[in-house]
mmCIF file of N, CA and C in Angstrom:
data_model
loop_
_atom_site.group_PDB
_atom_site.id
_atom_site.type_symbol
_atom_site.label_atom_id
_atom_site.label_comp_id
_atom_site.label_asym_id
_atom_site.label_seq_id
_atom_site.Cartn_x
_atom_site.Cartn_y
_atom_site.Cartn_z
ATOM 1 N N MET A 1 -70.739 -4.060 -67.164
ATOM 2 C CA MET A 1 -71.496 -5.583 -67.200
ATOM 3 C C MET A 1 -71.921 -5.748 -68.772
ATOM 4 N N VAL A 2 -71.609 -6.631 -69.065
ATOM 5 C CA VAL A 2 -71.786 -7.105 -70.677
ATOM 6 C C VAL A 2 -73.259 -7.861 -70.676
ATOM 7 N N PHE A 3 -74.242 -7.533 -71.354
ATOM 8 C CA PHE A 3 -75.678 -8.293 -71.405
ATOM 9 C C PHE A 3 -75.520 -9.088 -72.835
ATOM 10 N N VAL A 4 -75.805 -10.451 -72.757
ATOM 11 C CA VAL A 4 -75.644 -11.388 -73.749
ATOM 12 C C VAL A 4 -77.202 -11.180 -74.580
ATOM 13 N N GLY A 5 -76.945 -11.545 -75.599
ATOM 14 C CA GLY A 5 -78.412 -11.342 -76.411
ATOM 15 C C GLY A 5 -79.459 -12.197 -75.660
ATOM 16 N N GLU A 6 -80.846 -11.537 -76.116
ATOM 17 C CA GLU A 6 -81.823 -11.795 -75.507
ATOM 18 C C GLU A 6 -82.418 -13.271 -75.752
ATOM 19 N N GLU A 7 -82.968 -13.820 -74.707
ATOM 20 C CA GLU A 7 -83.433 -15.220 -75.150
ATOM 21 C C GLU A 7 -84.839 -14.865 -75.007
ATOM 22 N N SER A 8 -85.688 -15.809 -75.851
ATOM 23 C CA SER A 8 -87.265 -15.601 -75.898
ATOM 24 C C SER A 8 -87.915 -16.228 -74.474
ATOM 25 N N LEU A 9 -88.925 -15.724 -74.168
ATOM 26 C CA LEU A 9 -89.723 -15.853 -72.784
ATOM 27 C C LEU A 9 -89.946 -17.498 -72.810
ATOM 28 N N GLU A 10 -90.546 -17.875 -73.930
ATOM 29 C CA GLU A 10 -90.784 -19.428 -74.172
ATOM 30 C C GLU A 10 -89.665 -20.286 -74.032
ATOM 31 N N SER A 11 -88.390 -20.151 -74.617
ATOM 32 C CA SER A 11 -87.353 -20.840 -74.380
ATOM 33 C C SER A 11 -86.842 -20.643 -72.875
ATOM 34 N N THR A 12 -86.986 -19.467 -72.142
ATOM 35 C CA THR A 12 -86.558 -19.600 -70.897
ATOM 36 C C THR A 12 -87.422 -20.466 -70.069
ATOM 37 N N ARG A 13 -88.761 -20.458 -70.331
ATOM 38 C CA ARG A 13 -89.713 -21.074 -69.519
ATOM 39 C C ARG A 13 -89.639 -22.534 -69.765
ATOM 40 N N SER A 14 -89.116 -22.891 -70.780
ATOM 41 C CA SER A 14 -88.855 -24.417 -71.056
ATOM 42 C C SER A 14 -87.898 -24.912 -70.618
ATOM 43 N N ARG A 15 -86.810 -24.235 -70.550
ATOM 44 C CA ARG A 15 -85.374 -24.582 -69.740
ATOM 45 C C ARG A 15 -85.629 -24.675 -68.311
ATOM 46 N N ARG A 16 -86.597 -23.556 -67.678
ATOM 47 C CA ARG A 16 -86.701 -23.580 -66.329
ATOM 48 C C ARG A 16 -87.686 -24.814 -65.957
ATOM 49 N N ASP A 17 -88.545 -25.124 -66.685
ATOM 50 C CA ASP A 17 -89.474 -26.337 -66.518
ATOM 51 C C ASP A 17 -88.398 -27.620 -66.564
ATOM 52 N N GLY A 18 -87.662 -27.789 -67.316
ATOM 53 C CA GLY A 18 -86.732 -28.802 -67.574
ATOM 54 C C GLY A 18 -85.787 -28.779 -66.432
ATOM 55 N N ILE A 19 -85.465 -27.743 -65.989
ATOM 56 C CA ILE A 19 -84.562 -27.613 -64.381
ATOM 57 C C ILE A 19 -85.272 -28.133 -63.360
ATOM 58 N N ALA A 20 -86.444 -27.750 -63.428
ATOM 59 C CA ALA A 20 -87.386 -27.989 -62.112
ATOM 60 C C ALA A 20 -87.698 -29.512 -61.953
ATOM 61 N N GLU A 21 -87.831 -29.947 -63.262
ATOM 62 C CA GLU A 21 -88.097 -31.372 -63.119
ATOM 63 C C GLU A 21 -86.914 -32.307 -62.636
ATOM 64 N N GLN A 22 -85.776 -31.819 -63.068
ATOM 65 C CA GLN A 22 -84.558 -32.590 -62.630
ATOM 66 C C GLN A 22 -84.026 -32.428 -61.117
ATOM 67 N N ILE A 23 -84.906 -31.375 -60.624
ATOM 68 C CA ILE A 23 -84.136 -31.011 -58.986
ATOM 69 C C ILE A 23 -85.175 -31.898 -58.201
ATOM 70 N N PRO A 24 -84.225 -32.743 -57.287
ATOM 71 C CA PRO A 24 -85.107 -33.573 -56.441
ATOM 72 C C PRO A 24 -85.820 -32.892 -55.392
ATOM 73 N N GLN A 25 -86.753 -33.377 -54.807
ATOM 74 C CA GLN A 25 -87.450 -32.412 -53.746
ATOM 75 C C GLN A 25 -86.716 -32.863 -52.440
ATOM 76 N N SER A 26 -86.564 -31.796 -51.718
ATOM 77 C CA SER A 26 -85.673 -31.638 -50.463
ATOM 78 C C SER A 26 -86.357 -30.695 -49.473
ATOM 79 N N PRO A 27 -86.012 -31.053 -48.124
ATOM 80 C CA PRO A 27 -86.420 -30.205 -47.207
ATOM 81 C C PRO A 27 -85.985 -28.829 -47.545
ATOM 82 N N PRO A 28 -86.712 -27.594 -47.008
ATOM 83 C CA PRO A 28 -86.388 -26.099 -47.302
ATOM 84 C C PRO A 28 -84.916 -26.003 -46.692
ATOM 85 N N ILE A 29 -84.307 -25.195 -47.677
ATOM 86 C CA ILE A 29 -83.005 -24.762 -47.671
ATOM 87 C C ILE A 29 -82.894 -23.448 -46.613
ATOM 88 N N GLY A 30 -82.128 -23.265 -45.890
ATOM 89 C CA GLY A 30 -82.056 -21.858 -44.923
ATOM 90 C C GLY A 30 -82.043 -20.850 -45.765
ATOM 91 N N ARG A 31 -81.540 -19.750 -45.181
ATOM 92 C CA ARG A 31 -81.638 -18.598 -46.040
ATOM 93 C C ARG A 31 -80.983 -18.283 -47.263
ATOM 94 N N PHE A 32 -81.829 -17.913 -48.063
ATOM 95 C CA PHE A 32 -81.232 -17.111 -49.452
ATOM 96 C C PHE A 32 -80.237 -16.161 -49.178
ATOM 97 N N PRO A 33 -78.960 -16.495 -50.078
ATOM 98 C CA PRO A 33 -77.968 -15.563 -49.590
ATOM 99 C C PRO A 33 -78.161 -14.088 -49.591
ATOM 100 N N MET A 34 -79.049 -14.066 -50.517
ATOM 101 C CA MET A 34 -79.375 -12.460 -50.885
ATOM 102 C C MET A 34 -80.502 -11.668 -49.732
ATOM 103 N N SER A 35 -80.867 -12.563 -48.678
ATOM 104 C CA SER A 35 -81.704 -11.941 -47.980
ATOM 105 C C SER A 35 -81.196 -10.799 -46.880
ATOM 106 N N ARG A 36 -81.959 -10.007 -46.372
ATOM 107 C CA ARG A 36 -81.501 -8.820 -46.012
ATOM 108 C C ARG A 36 -80.979 -9.120 -44.311
ATOM 109 N N ARG A 37 -81.252 -10.120 -43.961
ATOM 110 C CA ARG A 37 -81.020 -10.399 -42.652
ATOM 111 C C ARG A 37 -79.236 -10.772 -42.300
ATOM 112 N N GLY A 38 -78.424 -10.461 -43.134
ATOM 113 C CA GLY A 38 -77.138 -10.833 -42.596
ATOM 114 C C GLY A 38 -76.844 -12.432 -42.769
ATOM 115 N N GLY A 39 -75.677 -12.666 -42.429
ATOM 116 C CA GLY A 39 -75.438 -13.780 -42.343
ATOM 117 C C GLY A 39 -74.500 -13.902 -43.813
ATOM 118 N N GLY A 40 -74.396 -15.123 -44.226
ATOM 119 C CA GLY A 40 -73.658 -14.962 -45.519
ATOM 120 C C GLY A 40 -72.181 -15.990 -45.329
ATOM 121 N N GLY A 41 -71.793 -16.292 -46.332
ATOM 122 C CA GLY A 41 -70.728 -17.141 -46.254
ATOM 123 C C GLY A 41 -69.530 -16.368 -46.333
ATOM 124 N N GLY A 42 -68.453 -16.659 -46.636
ATOM 125 C CA GLY A 42 -67.357 -16.093 -46.848
ATOM 126 C C GLY A 42 -66.342 -16.971 -46.514
ATOM 127 N N GLY A 43 -65.777 -16.739 -46.974
ATOM 128 C CA GLY A 43 -64.768 -17.496 -46.580
ATOM 129 C C GLY A 43 -63.464 -17.825 -47.072
ATOM 130 N N GLY A 44 -62.972 -18.903 -46.930
ATOM 131 C CA GLY A 44 -61.920 -19.371 -47.331
ATOM 132 C C GLY A 44 -60.608 -18.421 -47.509
ATOM 133 N N GLY A 45 -59.602 -19.370 -47.477
ATOM 134 C CA GLY A 45 -58.420 -18.803 -47.052
ATOM 135 C C GLY A 45 -57.597 -17.962 -48.043
ATOM 136 N N GLY A 46 -56.410 -17.969 -48.366
ATOM 137 C CA GLY A 46 -55.620 -17.416 -49.536
ATOM 138 C C GLY A 46 -55.084 -16.457 -48.841
ATOM 139 N N GLY A 47 -53.994 -15.794 -49.660
ATOM 140 C CA GLY A 47 -53.188 -14.818 -49.141
ATOM 141 C C GLY A 47 -53.805 -13.535 -49.838
ATOM 142 N N ARG A 48 -53.056 -12.302 -49.618
ATOM 143 C CA ARG A 48 -53.407 -11.063 -49.944
ATOM 144 C C ARG A 48 -53.018 -11.160 -51.679
ATOM 145 N N GLN A 49 -54.094 -10.658 -52.255
ATOM 146 C CA GLN A 49 -53.691 -10.494 -53.934
ATOM 147 C C GLN A 49 -52.870 -9.239 -54.034
ATOM 148 N N GLY A 50 -51.939 -9.327 -55.104
ATOM 149 C CA GLY A 50 -51.052 -8.266 -55.346
ATOM 150 C C GLY A 50 -51.967 -6.905 -56.025
ATOM 151 N N SER A 51 -51.553 -5.966 -55.835
ATOM 152 C CA SER A 51 -52.381 -4.787 -56.413
ATOM 153 C C SER A 51 -52.409 -4.756 -57.893
ATOM 154 N N GLU A 52 -51.610 -5.447 -58.808
ATOM 155 C CA GLU A 52 -51.476 -5.619 -60.082
ATOM 156 C C GLU A 52 -52.737 -6.445 -60.587
ATOM 157 N N HIS A 53 -52.796 -7.835 -59.900
ATOM 158 C CA HIS A 53 -54.048 -8.466 -60.069
ATOM 159 C C HIS A 53 -55.438 -7.866 -59.616
ATOM 160 N N GLU A 54 -55.435 -6.885 -58.397
ATOM 161 C CA GLU A 54 -56.528 -6.362 -58.372
ATOM 162 C C GLU A 54 -57.173 -5.458 -59.089
ATOM 163 N N SER A 55 -56.293 -4.942 -59.845
ATOM 164 C CA SER A 55 -56.596 -3.491 -60.848
ATOM 165 C C SER A 55 -56.744 -4.414 -62.099
ATOM 166 N N ALA A 56 -56.144 -5.381 -62.338
ATOM 167 C CA ALA A 56 -56.595 -5.894 -63.727
ATOM 168 C C ALA A 56 -57.744 -6.650 -63.442
ATOM 169 N N ALA A 57 -58.391 -6.998 -62.359
ATOM 170 C CA ALA A 57 -59.863 -7.680 -62.239
ATOM 171 C C ALA A 57 -60.723 -6.445 -61.933
ATOM 172 N N ALA A 58 -60.407 -5.239 -61.760
ATOM 173 C CA ALA A 58 -61.364 -4.375 -61.578
ATOM 174 C C ALA A 58 -62.109 -4.056 -62.722
ATOM 175 N N VAL A 59 -63.519 -3.803 -62.439
ATOM 176 C CA VAL A 59 -64.483 -3.440 -63.511
ATOM 177 C C VAL A 59 -65.144 -2.506 -62.977
ATOM 178 N N HIS A 60 -65.477 -1.613 -63.815
ATOM 179 C CA HIS A 60 -66.310 -0.180 -63.717
ATOM 180 C C HIS A 60 -67.737 -0.638 -63.640
ATOM 181 N N VAL A 61 -68.399 -0.294 -62.653
ATOM 182 C CA VAL A 61 -70.099 -0.541 -62.575
ATOM 183 C C VAL A 61 -70.919 0.562 -62.745
ATOM 184 N N PRO A 62 -71.398 0.624 -63.691
ATOM 185 C CA PRO A 62 -72.334 1.918 -64.082
ATOM 186 C C PRO A 62 -73.566 1.965 -63.402
ATOM 187 N N GLY A 63 -74.191 2.908 -63.310
ATOM 188 C CA GLY A 63 -75.649 2.987 -62.711
ATOM 189 C C GLY A 63 -75.563 2.832 -61.304
ATOM 190 N N PRO A 64 -76.628 2.349 -60.432
ATOM 191 C CA PRO A 64 -77.027 2.823 -59.106
ATOM 192 C C PRO A 64 -75.963 2.083 -58.297
ATOM 193 N N CYS A 65 -74.962 1.060 -59.041
ATOM 194 C CA CYS A 65 -74.159 0.426 -58.014
ATOM 195 C C CYS A 65 -72.858 1.090 -58.036
ATOM 196 N N ALA A 66 -72.619 1.928 -58.743
ATOM 197 C CA ALA A 66 -71.418 2.600 -58.974
ATOM 198 C C ALA A 66 -70.803 3.201 -57.684
ATOM 199 N N ALA A 67 -71.720 3.830 -56.854
ATOM 200 C CA ALA A 67 -71.160 4.285 -55.613
ATOM 201 C C ALA A 67 -70.516 3.290 -54.690
ATOM 202 N N THR A 68 -71.332 2.188 -54.688
ATOM 203 C CA THR A 68 -71.194 0.990 -53.716
ATOM 204 C C THR A 68 -69.731 0.418 -54.343
ATOM 205 N N GLN A 69 -69.770 0.219 -55.789
ATOM 206 C CA GLN A 69 -68.233 -0.482 -56.072
ATOM 207 C C GLN A 69 -67.027 0.516 -55.919
ATOM 208 N N ARG A 70 -67.451 1.862 -55.905
ATOM 209 C CA ARG A 70 -66.039 2.864 -55.595
ATOM 210 C C ARG A 70 -65.821 2.402 -53.982
ATOM 211 N N ALA A 71 -66.688 2.369 -53.195
ATOM 212 C CA ALA A 71 -66.575 2.374 -51.989
ATOM 213 C C ALA A 71 -65.934 1.123 -51.641
ATOM 214 N N LEU A 72 -66.135 -0.211 -52.143
ATOM 215 C CA LEU A 72 -65.591 -1.542 -52.154
ATOM 216 C C LEU A 72 -64.250 -1.399 -52.576
ATOM 217 N N ALA A 73 -63.779 -0.871 -53.543
ATOM 218 C CA ALA A 73 -62.387 -0.402 -54.155
ATOM 219 C C ALA A 73 -61.627 0.146 -52.971
ATOM 220 N N GLU A 74 -62.087 1.309 -52.615
ATOM 221 C CA GLU A 74 -61.279 2.048 -51.582
ATOM 222 C C GLU A 74 -61.270 1.255 -50.147
ATOM 223 N N CYS A 75 -62.144 0.465 -49.867
ATOM 224 C CA CYS A 75 -61.970 -0.665 -48.990
ATOM 225 C C CYS A 75 -60.926 -1.426 -48.865
ATOM 226 N N HIS A 76 -60.642 -1.951 -50.323
ATOM 227 C CA HIS A 76 -59.627 -2.966 -50.489
ATOM 228 C C HIS A 76 -58.165 -2.291 -50.589
ATOM 229 N N ARG A 77 -58.250 -0.707 -50.934
ATOM 230 C CA ARG A 77 -57.086 -0.240 -51.075
ATOM 231 C C ARG A 77 -56.747 -0.120 -49.714
ATOM 232 N N SER A 78 -57.837 0.402 -48.358
ATOM 233 C CA SER A 78 -57.244 0.808 -47.336
ATOM 234 C C SER A 78 -56.752 -0.507 -46.376
ATOM 235 N N ALA A 79 -57.730 -1.599 -46.887
ATOM 236 C CA ALA A 79 -57.115 -2.690 -46.243
ATOM 237 C C ALA A 79 -55.673 -3.422 -46.777
ATOM 238 N N ALA A 80 -55.500 -3.084 -47.811
ATOM 239 C CA ALA A 80 -54.143 -3.650 -48.371
ATOM 240 C C ALA A 80 -53.001 -2.735 -47.188
ATOM 241 N N ARG A 81 -53.093 -1.740 -46.654
ATOM 242 C CA ARG A 81 -52.313 -1.114 -45.764
ATOM 243 C C ARG A 81 -52.333 -1.382 -44.312
ATOM 244 N N GLY A 82 -53.350 -2.035 -43.967
ATOM 245 C CA GLY A 82 -53.790 -2.742 -42.620
ATOM 246 C C GLY A 82 -53.691 -4.229 -42.247
ATOM 247 N N PRO A 83 -53.704 -4.658 -41.044
ATOM 248 C CA PRO A 83 -53.453 -5.788 -40.715
ATOM 249 C C PRO A 83 -54.515 -6.831 -41.149
ATOM 250 N N LEU A 84 -55.810 -6.383 -41.523
ATOM 251 C CA LEU A 84 -56.965 -7.228 -41.782
ATOM 252 C C LEU A 84 -56.914 -7.461 -43.152
ATOM 253 N N ARG A 85 -57.329 -8.682 -43.620
ATOM 254 C CA ARG A 85 -57.501 -9.106 -44.832
ATOM 255 C C ARG A 85 -58.675 -8.265 -45.778
ATOM 256 N N PRO A 86 -58.616 -7.971 -46.645
ATOM 257 C CA PRO A 86 -60.018 -7.252 -47.497
ATOM 258 C C PRO A 86 -61.144 -8.137 -47.400
ATOM 259 N N GLU A 87 -61.045 -9.638 -47.380
ATOM 260 C CA GLU A 87 -62.217 -10.353 -47.524
ATOM 261 C C GLU A 87 -63.112 -10.221 -46.326
ATOM 262 N N VAL A 88 -62.140 -9.838 -44.968
ATOM 263 C CA VAL A 88 -62.795 -9.727 -43.800
ATOM 264 C C VAL A 88 -63.700 -8.096 -43.575
ATOM 265 N N LEU A 89 -62.459 -7.245 -43.765
ATOM 266 C CA LEU A 89 -62.816 -5.879 -43.610
ATOM 267 C C LEU A 89 -63.871 -5.352 -44.483
ATOM 268 N N CYS A 90 -63.855 -5.801 -45.744
ATOM 269 C CA CYS A 90 -64.656 -5.256 -46.651
ATOM 270 C C CYS A 90 -65.923 -6.146 -47.036
ATOM 271 N N ARG A 91 -66.226 -7.070 -46.383
ATOM 272 C CA ARG A 91 -67.461 -8.138 -46.474
ATOM 273 C C ARG A 91 -68.701 -7.273 -46.701
ATOM 274 N N HIS A 92 -69.067 -6.424 -45.590
ATOM 275 C CA HIS A 92 -70.453 -5.715 -46.014
ATOM 276 C C HIS A 92 -70.580 -5.042 -47.321
ATOM 277 N N LEU A 93 -69.661 -4.370 -47.766
ATOM 278 C CA LEU A 93 -69.375 -3.960 -48.994
ATOM 279 C C LEU A 93 -69.550 -4.832 -50.322
ATOM 280 N N ASN A 94 -69.015 -5.763 -50.229
ATOM 281 C CA ASN A 94 -68.890 -7.008 -51.137
ATOM 282 C C ASN A 94 -70.474 -7.487 -51.527
ATOM 283 N N ARG A 95 -70.896 -7.832 -50.105
ATOM 284 C CA ARG A 95 -72.297 -8.235 -50.197
ATOM 285 C C ARG A 95 -73.456 -7.134 -50.711
ATOM 286 N N ALA A 96 -73.093 -5.861 -50.375
ATOM 287 C CA ALA A 96 -73.813 -5.068 -50.897
ATOM 288 C C ALA A 96 -73.893 -4.766 -52.401
ATOM 289 N N LEU A 97 -72.539 -4.681 -52.854
ATOM 290 C CA LEU A 97 -72.502 -4.506 -54.345
ATOM 291 C C LEU A 97 -73.004 -5.936 -54.948
ATOM 292 N N ALA A 98 -72.932 -6.913 -54.526
ATOM 293 C CA ALA A 98 -73.498 -8.139 -55.169
ATOM 294 C C ALA A 98 -74.981 -7.920 -55.097
ATOM 295 N N GLU A 99 -75.562 -7.419 -54.061
ATOM 296 C CA GLU A 99 -77.092 -7.505 -53.786
ATOM 297 C C GLU A 99 -77.733 -6.352 -55.234
ATOM 298 N N CYS A 100 -76.860 -5.278 -55.048
ATOM 299 C CA CYS A 100 -77.063 -4.093 -55.683
ATOM 300 C C CYS A 100 -77.241 -4.767 -57.512
ATOM 301 N N LEU A 101 -75.860 -5.305 -57.568
ATOM 302 C CA LEU A 101 -75.978 -5.958 -58.954
ATOM 303 C C LEU A 101 -77.004 -6.867 -59.344
ATOM 304 N N VAL A 102 -77.320 -7.758 -58.503
ATOM 305 C CA VAL A 102 -78.465 -8.742 -58.979
ATOM 306 C C VAL A 102 -79.668 -8.196 -58.954
ATOM 307 N N THR A 103 -80.029 -7.216 -58.211
ATOM 308 C CA THR A 103 -81.255 -6.581 -57.907
ATOM 309 C C THR A 103 -81.595 -5.778 -59.209
ATOM 310 N N SER A 104 -80.430 -5.284 -59.723
ATOM 311 C CA SER A 104 -80.502 -4.352 -60.820
ATOM 312 C C SER A 104 -80.725 -5.317 -62.363
ATOM 313 N N CYS A 105 -80.071 -6.139 -62.226
ATOM 314 C CA CYS A 105 -80.127 -7.128 -63.436
ATOM 315 C C CYS A 105 -81.676 -7.752 -63.317
ATOM 316 N N CYS A 106 -82.132 -8.413 -62.165
ATOM 317 C CA CYS A 106 -82.984 -9.270 -62.277
ATOM 318 C C CYS A 106 -84.134 -8.696 -61.270
ATOM 319 N N PRO A 107 -84.573 -7.535 -61.150
ATOM 320 C CA PRO A 107 -85.565 -6.828 -59.944
ATOM 321 C C PRO A 107 -86.702 -7.849 -59.505
ATOM 322 N N GLY A 108 -87.467 -8.282 -60.639
ATOM 323 C CA GLY A 108 -88.475 -8.776 -60.308
ATOM 324 C C GLY A 108 -88.234 -10.210 -59.525
ATOM 325 N N GLU A 109 -87.545 -10.950 -60.096
ATOM 326 C CA GLU A 109 -86.950 -12.522 -59.809
ATOM 327 C C GLU A 109 -86.372 -12.403 -58.370
ATOM 328 N N THR A 110 -85.678 -11.163 -58.034
ATOM 329 C CA THR A 110 -84.917 -10.888 -56.560
ATOM 330 C C THR A 110 -86.130 -10.918 -55.835
ATOM 331 N N GLU A 111 -86.941 -9.785 -55.840
ATOM 332 C CA GLU A 111 -88.007 -9.598 -54.979
ATOM 333 C C GLU A 111 -88.799 -10.698 -54.864
ATOM 334 N N ALA A 112 -89.025 -11.809 -56.051
ATOM 335 C CA ALA A 112 -89.696 -12.984 -55.504
ATOM 336 C C ALA A 112 -89.165 -13.879 -54.792
ATOM 337 N N VAL A 113 -87.927 -14.011 -54.891
ATOM 338 C CA VAL A 113 -87.076 -14.820 -54.118
ATOM 339 C C VAL A 113 -87.196 -14.442 -52.463
ATOM 340 N N ARG A 114 -86.876 -13.095 -52.335
ATOM 341 C CA ARG A 114 -87.103 -12.248 -51.073
ATOM 342 C C ARG A 114 -88.386 -12.764 -50.513
ATOM 343 N N THR A 115 -89.472 -12.770 -51.206
ATOM 344 C CA THR A 115 -90.980 -12.747 -50.650
ATOM 345 C C THR A 115 -91.079 -14.099 -50.351
ATOM 346 N N LEU A 116 -90.970 -14.886 -51.239
ATOM 347 C CA LEU A 116 -91.290 -16.171 -51.024
ATOM 348 C C LEU A 116 -90.257 -17.316 -50.288
ATOM 349 N N CYS A 117 -88.904 -16.786 -50.150
ATOM 350 C CA CYS A 117 -88.085 -17.779 -49.369
ATOM 351 C C CYS A 117 -87.794 -17.239 -48.159
ATOM 352 N N GLY A 118 -88.124 -16.008 -47.858
ATOM 353 C CA GLY A 118 -87.831 -15.441 -46.320
ATOM 354 C C GLY A 118 -88.266 -16.022 -45.109
ATOM 355 N N SER A 119 -88.917 -16.945 -45.288
ATOM 356 C CA SER A 119 -89.489 -17.831 -43.836
ATOM 357 C C SER A 119 -90.029 -19.248 -44.403
ATOM 358 N N ALA A 120 -90.171 -19.941 -43.424
ATOM 359 C CA ALA A 120 -90.913 -21.265 -43.672
ATOM 360 C C ALA A 120 -92.059 -21.135 -43.863
ATOM 361 N N GLY A 121 -92.638 -22.197 -44.525
ATOM 362 C CA GLY A 121 -94.128 -22.179 -45.059
ATOM 363 C C GLY A 121 -94.805 -23.557 -45.345
ATOM 364 N N THR A 122 -95.418 -23.573 -46.053
ATOM 365 C CA THR A 122 -96.420 -24.551 -46.504
ATOM 366 C C THR A 122 -95.502 -25.212 -47.741
ATOM 367 N N ALA A 123 -96.155 -26.535 -47.877
ATOM 368 C CA ALA A 123 -95.596 -27.064 -49.077
ATOM 369 C C ALA A 123 -95.548 -26.437 -50.575
ATOM 370 N N LEU A 124 -96.451 -25.683 -50.654
ATOM 371 C CA LEU A 124 -96.792 -24.717 -51.514
ATOM 372 C C LEU A 124 -95.664 -23.640 -51.596
ATOM 373 N N LYS A 125 -95.731 -22.857 -50.659
ATOM 374 C CA LYS A 125 -94.651 -22.001 -50.448
ATOM 375 C C LYS A 125 -93.121 -22.441 -50.799
ATOM 376 N N ARG A 126 -92.977 -23.624 -50.294
ATOM 377 C CA ARG A 126 -91.563 -23.929 -50.628
ATOM 378 C C ARG A 126 -91.523 -24.442 -52.120
ATOM 379 N N SER A 127 -92.535 -24.447 -52.637
ATOM 380 C CA SER A 127 -92.373 -24.970 -54.071
ATOM 381 C C SER A 127 -92.287 -23.756 -54.821
ATOM 382 N N GLN A 128 -92.931 -22.731 -54.434
ATOM 383 C CA GLN A 128 -92.885 -21.463 -55.041
ATOM 384 C C GLN A 128 -91.440 -20.815 -54.773
ATOM 385 N N CYS A 129 -90.921 -20.961 -53.559
ATOM 386 C CA CYS A 129 -89.502 -20.527 -53.416
ATOM 387 C C CYS A 129 -88.543 -21.192 -54.224
ATOM 388 N N GLN A 130 -88.635 -22.529 -54.407
ATOM 389 C CA GLN A 130 -87.912 -23.155 -55.409
ATOM 390 C C GLN A 130 -88.130 -22.695 -56.800
ATOM 391 N N ARG A 131 -89.150 -22.592 -57.291
ATOM 392 C CA ARG A 131 -89.494 -21.927 -58.618
ATOM 393 C C ARG A 131 -88.835 -20.447 -58.677
ATOM 394 N N ALA A 132 -88.882 -19.824 -57.696
ATOM 395 C CA ALA A 132 -88.556 -18.477 -57.884
ATOM 396 C C ALA A 132 -86.810 -18.463 -57.908
ATOM 397 N N ARG A 133 -86.305 -19.351 -56.983
ATOM 398 C CA ARG A 133 -85.004 -19.328 -57.329
ATOM 399 C C ARG A 133 -84.291 -19.787 -58.841
ATOM 400 N N ILE A 134 -84.930 -20.796 -59.226
ATOM 401 C CA ILE A 134 -84.691 -21.045 -60.293
ATOM 402 C C ILE A 134 -84.830 -19.913 -61.562
ATOM 403 N N ASP A 135 -86.011 -19.301 -61.277
ATOM 404 C CA ASP A 135 -85.982 -18.033 -62.018
ATOM 405 C C ASP A 135 -84.981 -17.112 -62.125
ATOM 406 N N LEU A 136 -84.579 -16.841 -61.004
ATOM 407 C CA LEU A 136 -83.382 -15.686 -60.723
ATOM 408 C C LEU A 136 -82.170 -16.586 -61.357
ATOM 409 N N SER A 137 -82.039 -17.587 -61.145
ATOM 410 C CA SER A 137 -80.663 -18.217 -61.641
ATOM 411 C C SER A 137 -80.757 -18.222 -63.198
ATOM 412 N N LEU A 138 -81.749 -18.370 -63.929
ATOM 413 C CA LEU A 138 -81.910 -18.326 -65.095
ATOM 414 C C LEU A 138 -81.948 -16.784 -65.716
ATOM 415 N N CYS A 139 -82.372 -15.980 -65.103
ATOM 416 C CA CYS A 139 -82.125 -14.599 -65.136
ATOM 417 C C CYS A 139 -80.672 -14.079 -65.119
ATOM 418 N N LEU A 140 -80.016 -14.534 -64.273
ATOM 419 C CA LEU A 140 -78.633 -14.130 -64.108
ATOM 420 C C LEU A 140 -77.834 -14.647 -65.107
ATOM 421 N N GLU A 141 -78.267 -15.925 -65.549
ATOM 422 C CA GLU A 141 -77.326 -16.670 -66.487
ATOM 423 C C GLU A 141 -77.591 -16.095 -67.758
ATOM 424 N N SER A 142 -78.627 -15.659 -68.211
ATOM 425 C CA SER A 142 -78.791 -15.001 -69.445
ATOM 426 C C SER A 142 -77.809 -13.709 -69.505
ATOM 427 N N HIS A 143 -77.595 -12.836 -68.405
ATOM 428 C CA HIS A 143 -76.745 -11.669 -68.454
ATOM 429 C C HIS A 143 -75.145 -11.990 -68.527
ATOM 430 N N GLN A 144 -74.911 -13.250 -68.248
ATOM 431 C CA GLN A 144 -73.264 -13.649 -68.334
ATOM 432 C C GLN A 144 -72.927 -13.731 -69.685
ATOM 433 N N GLU A 145 -71.514 -13.432 -69.647
ATOM 434 C CA GLU A 145 -71.003 -13.596 -71.052
ATOM 435 C C GLU A 145 -70.816 -15.204 -71.322
ATOM 436 N N PRO A 146 -70.669 -15.499 -72.603
ATOM 437 C CA PRO A 146 -70.707 -17.048 -72.951
ATOM 438 C C PRO A 146 -69.346 -17.584 -72.513
#
């Protein structure tokens, strides 16, 4: 994973506040996709990818997520030999790797979203949940390549 230059806290806060002002108030959104309660999206069709394409897209994941990444790669190799599509067969590992990567990049923001967005609550809690989601989004954005 490549980490891009660091952005000052002040700049991040001002961007976050600018984004928050642009977001219309709406009823609470269902579960956050990173909750530990399962569910989750998934979808879409498409056929199997060729092994050449998969190996070109493969990225080594260092640190605490490496074992999950290896398990996901092995699951995709096994799925290629069987009747089920890798998206279906390996969904649990894909989700686990995504959660691991997001948590290792932005641990505080991830925990804030889990805590504040885990259940319905008061208008204040919904507002705090929305703010936590924005903070997590900005944190993840700061770790992306340009």
